[in-house]
Amino acid sequence: MSGPTVSILEGNTFVVSDRAGNIEASLSDPVGLFAWDTRYLSRWILSVDGLVPNVLSTDDLHYYEAQFFLVPGTGTIYVDAELSIIRKRAVGSGFSEEIRIRNESARPIRLHVKLDAAADFADLFEVKDAQPKKGQLYHSVHDGRLTLGYRRGPFVRETLITSTAMAHVDLDGLSFDLHIEPHGEWSTRIDVDISVGGRPAVVGHADGDRPQRGKDLTAWLQGAPVLRSDWEPLSRIYTRSLVDLAALRFEPLVVPGGALPAAGLPWFMSIFGRDSVITSLQALPYVPELARTTLRALARWQGTRVDDFRDEEPGKILHELRYGELAAFEERPHSPYYGAADATPLFLILLDEYSAWMADDQIVRDLEVEARAALAWIDDYGDHNGDGYVDYEKRNKETGLENQCWKDSWNSILFADGSNSRLPRATCEIQGYVYDARMRCARLARRVWNDPDLASRLERSAAELKARFNRDYWMEDRGCFALAIDGDGRLVDSITSNIGHLLWSGIADEDKAARCVELMMDARLWSGWGVRTMAEGEGGYNPIGYHLGTVWPHDNSIIASGMARYGYRKEAARVISGVLQAAVFFDSRLPEAFAGYDRGLTKYPVLYPTACSPQAWATGAPLLFLRTMLGLEPVGRKLLVAPELPLLAEGGGWLELLGIPGGWGRADAFGRGQIEVDVEPLEATMRGVTAGAASMGRAAKAAGVR
Amino acid sequence: MSTTPAKRALTVPEALDQIVAAGEVPSLRRASGTYEIDIEPGGHRWFLKVDHGRPTLEAETKYSDCSIECNEADFIDIAQGRRNLMTAFMQGRVKCSGDLAFALDLRHFAPVVQ
């Protein structure tokens, strides 16, 4: 089945099929109907007279709906097909599929149509493993309904399949013996519902919800600010981000009716502390309700005790929550898992930022207990070796995460000679987040909690941390901050993009920030499309290594924001120009990461193959870029606009963002391109490309390049 | 998987009495509502009311914010922190209906049940 796939989703239910709409799961093909981290269909194949039809075309109508146009196989010699087969699928709590078969000929036809169905109920973590199931699979037919089930003690999951048209239902699926008149049509709707523990996962099925979802998406887009610009690709990138954010909305069980950004489609449709917080921060000026739900959900799940298995500690904010069989039976720790050292200070940063943006003190009062617990976690549990820096070392030695920072691959925290560092690791950006969290909470303590003593304590500890950090992490010979201090107390001396986060948080001294900016604009870190995760020339550098040299759009959005914070608006504009130009080559959707090859070498950004698209914080990157370009900051109940834009298009380019929501109600922002950046003009880049990129034609056309 | 050491076996009324006797739970100061605790088999039912973190036992009430249905051993394990409520819920050992967020707040009482 290997080949292009089509994914549609709603909440944490998603369907991945081939381009004909069929599902045939294997170890190399992680396809199926998934909900609550379980695969409810692993086989779903439509055949006509024993043959699988060929694909004419496939349309992703919306993120929750797809349509497949098929004709019967006619072998290698072209023969006019006499049948049209249209499958239209919409996902909801399960999915519904409308199948229409049209007889295009002038004679009646008889057909045997079959839908093969099977479910392996694999946990999402098992999908690519060949692990045997510990429970029993079963299936039954009753009153025209096929039930595929799995039972492991009290853990019961079922897939329920029915058809509106009369069907012959057996344990392998549904079949139909049809007689269709000349130019006639037959249709049916198949409902595939899922059941969790004997109860429907959600009342109703997919098809009945479809009009509501369409309205919901329209309302979502209408509620966001309107963007106008004479650099036409920017409008497309912006709309793409908003639609993708809508698709990424996930309703947590603990905040009914609210939605937060899940980390990525399709495999990370769940709450992730770090990803949900950063995406909420990026999206704050556009859809602030995401931040509100994120805060409330993460607060509900805040750690309450020491639990080695889950890496849980009192006050700690979760890393990841899963609902599948392995989490349920504690064979994986994600119920939830707390292995992230940065999510807790990031939670505090979001609390203050949301409160400031929306002029909403109530949420700060509501979450005072949780915020104080988070501050206490930083002091009481965040520092494992007592050196005064928040670090991480997994309690769960078997399945816990090795690296509990945003660069969470096992080999991301390397010395300049390429060797690995030892745990516990105190990465530099986490110290920045802690500094920022303390400064922000000092303001909250003074203004909302009426606790000036706490405010003073936090300000003192933040100032002390900043002074110590600038002394201990600075590497004069390399002209930048170390990536981390490791368990042996050694400076992890690779040059990495993490230094940009230190500007975002404000922990870097002014003179040191200047040197960091200079370094990020140097060819070792600057690829021409963005700042690499690791500098060329470092021992671990690899332009296609996950965190070892690739360019991450979300990373760059934080870096650009940090540069602007310190007054380096030209450099910020350069970063923004580079990444937004790259977005054009990716059909307006920035990927999680792309290769760190030099722009002059490849002429176009080379896609790094990742599991998820869209990825939440890559989707949010253009939104934070816009905020940085326009210099949007809340000041009381007013919106401060201080635009400094790169020259986006011929003649300078202009940008309007209308109806920005916040504590001021709605406000507009305008800006005109002023900053010359020495990023190669997109048009010139496009002309330089002759072949090789599959999407180049589309991208160039989309950018208005002839 | 939990690292919590084993505690003495209790009955449901004993566990609830300990929760009430311990008084206000500071981390639940913002939480108010009523748990309906249904123990099967046997059909025994208790109502634990929480008013800004302060628990009391109530007689039959018309309204509960969430109901938690399970057998006695599982409830005691959850009350004492030996069994994780979320995984028990996901496994199907415990049925929760109503406000799931409030149901999960039950874990805040675990430290006071011996």
PDB file of C-alpha atoms in Angstrom, chain A residues 154-155 157 199 253-254 300-302 304-310 312 321-323 327-330 335 338 365-366 368-369, chain B residues 1-4 26-27 29-30 81-82 84 86-93 95-97 99-102 104-105 107-108:
ATOM      1  CA  PRO A 154     -12.530  -4.521  31.619  1.00  0.00           C
ATOM      2  CA  PHE A 155     -10.838  -2.663  28.740  1.00  0.00           C
ATOM      3  CA  ARG A 157     -13.095  -1.095  22.501  1.00  0.00           C
ATOM      4  CA  ARG A 199     -20.368   3.508  25.434  1.00  0.00           C
ATOM      5  CA  LEU A 253     -11.846  15.932  28.580  1.00  0.00           C
ATOM      6  CA  VAL A 254     -11.089  18.140  31.556  1.00  0.00           C
ATOM      7  CA  ARG A 300      -6.045  20.508  35.942  1.00  0.00           C
ATOM      8  CA  TRP A 301      -3.356  17.983  35.158  1.00  0.00           C
ATOM      9  CA  GLN A 302      -0.631  19.593  37.228  1.00  0.00           C
ATOM     10  CA  THR A 304       0.457  16.363  42.713  1.00  0.00           C
ATOM     11  CA  ARG A 305       3.004  13.824  43.950  1.00  0.00           C
ATOM     12  CA  VAL A 306       6.308  12.138  43.253  1.00  0.00           C
ATOM     13  CA  ASP A 307       5.759   9.285  40.821  1.00  0.00           C
ATOM     14  CA  ASP A 308       8.921   7.896  39.217  1.00  0.00           C
ATOM     15  CA  PHE A 309       7.027   6.037  36.507  1.00  0.00           C
ATOM     16  CA  ARG A 310       5.417   9.190  35.157  1.00  0.00           C
ATOM     17  CA  GLU A 312       5.683  13.361  38.031  1.00  0.00           C
ATOM     18  CA  LEU A 321      -1.231  12.663  27.713  1.00  0.00           C
ATOM     19  CA  ARG A 322      -2.392   9.520  25.910  1.00  0.00           C
ATOM     20  CA  TYR A 323      -5.532   7.393  26.136  1.00  0.00           C
ATOM     21  CA  ALA A 327      -1.134   4.037  28.797  1.00  0.00           C
ATOM     22  CA  ALA A 328      -4.246   2.519  30.385  1.00  0.00           C
ATOM     23  CA  PHE A 329      -2.355  -0.545  31.606  1.00  0.00           C
ATOM     24  CA  GLU A 330       0.684   1.496  32.611  1.00  0.00           C
ATOM     25  CA  SER A 335      -1.406   8.965  31.698  1.00  0.00           C
ATOM     26  CA  TYR A 338       5.532  14.645  33.026  1.00  0.00           C
ATOM     27  CA  ARG A 365      -6.857  34.618  40.391  1.00  0.00           C
ATOM     28  CA  ASP A 366      -8.429  31.313  39.334  1.00  0.00           C
ATOM     29  CA  GLU A 368      -3.184  31.246  41.675  1.00  0.00           C
ATOM     30  CA  VAL A 369      -2.851  27.916  43.500  1.00  0.00           C
TER      31      VAL A 369
ATOM     32  CA  MET B   1       3.796   0.899  38.365  1.00  0.00           C
ATOM     33  CA  SER B   2       3.163   3.372  41.118  1.00  0.00           C
ATOM     34  CA  THR B   3       5.961   3.857  43.595  1.00  0.00           C
ATOM     35  CA  THR B   4       3.569   4.594  46.430  1.00  0.00           C
ATOM     36  CA  PRO B  26      -5.137  23.747  49.985  1.00  0.00           C
ATOM     37  CA  SER B  27      -4.565  22.669  46.388  1.00  0.00           C
ATOM     38  CA  ARG B  29      -9.196  25.750  47.365  1.00  0.00           C
ATOM     39  CA  ARG B  30     -10.786  26.680  44.050  1.00  0.00           C
ATOM     40  CA  GLY B  81      -3.085   6.759  45.780  1.00  0.00           C
ATOM     41  CA  ARG B  82      -2.141   3.167  44.927  1.00  0.00           C
ATOM     42  CA  ASN B  84      -4.220   5.955  39.236  1.00  0.00           C
ATOM     43  CA  MET B  86      -7.074   8.068  35.014  1.00  0.00           C
ATOM     44  CA  THR B  87      -5.712   4.647  34.072  1.00  0.00           C
ATOM     45  CA  ALA B  88      -8.471   2.932  36.052  1.00  0.00           C
ATOM     46  CA  PHE B  89     -10.942   5.005  34.050  1.00  0.00           C
ATOM     47  CA  MET B  90      -9.223   4.227  30.746  1.00  0.00           C
ATOM     48  CA  GLN B  91      -9.109   0.525  31.591  1.00  0.00           C
ATOM     49  CA  GLY B  92     -12.810   0.469  32.353  1.00  0.00           C
ATOM     50  CA  ARG B  93     -12.341  -0.499  36.010  1.00  0.00           C
ATOM     51  CA  LYS B  95     -16.829   4.490  35.302  1.00  0.00           C
ATOM     52  CA  CYS B  96     -16.943   8.261  35.554  1.00  0.00           C
ATOM     53  CA  SER B  97     -19.725  10.483  34.345  1.00  0.00           C
ATOM     54  CA  ASP B  99     -17.426  16.596  35.293  1.00  0.00           C
ATOM     55  CA  LEU B 100     -14.309  14.560  34.589  1.00  0.00           C
ATOM     56  CA  ALA B 101     -12.003  17.361  35.686  1.00  0.00           C
ATOM     57  CA  PHE B 102     -13.666  17.358  39.091  1.00  0.00           C
ATOM     58  CA  LEU B 104      -9.678  13.799  38.690  1.00  0.00           C
ATOM     59  CA  ASP B 105      -9.426  16.217  41.605  1.00  0.00           C
ATOM     60  CA  ARG B 107      -6.340  12.455  43.598  1.00  0.00           C
ATOM     61  CA  HIS B 108      -5.646  15.494  45.767  1.00  0.00           C
TER      62      HIS B 108
END
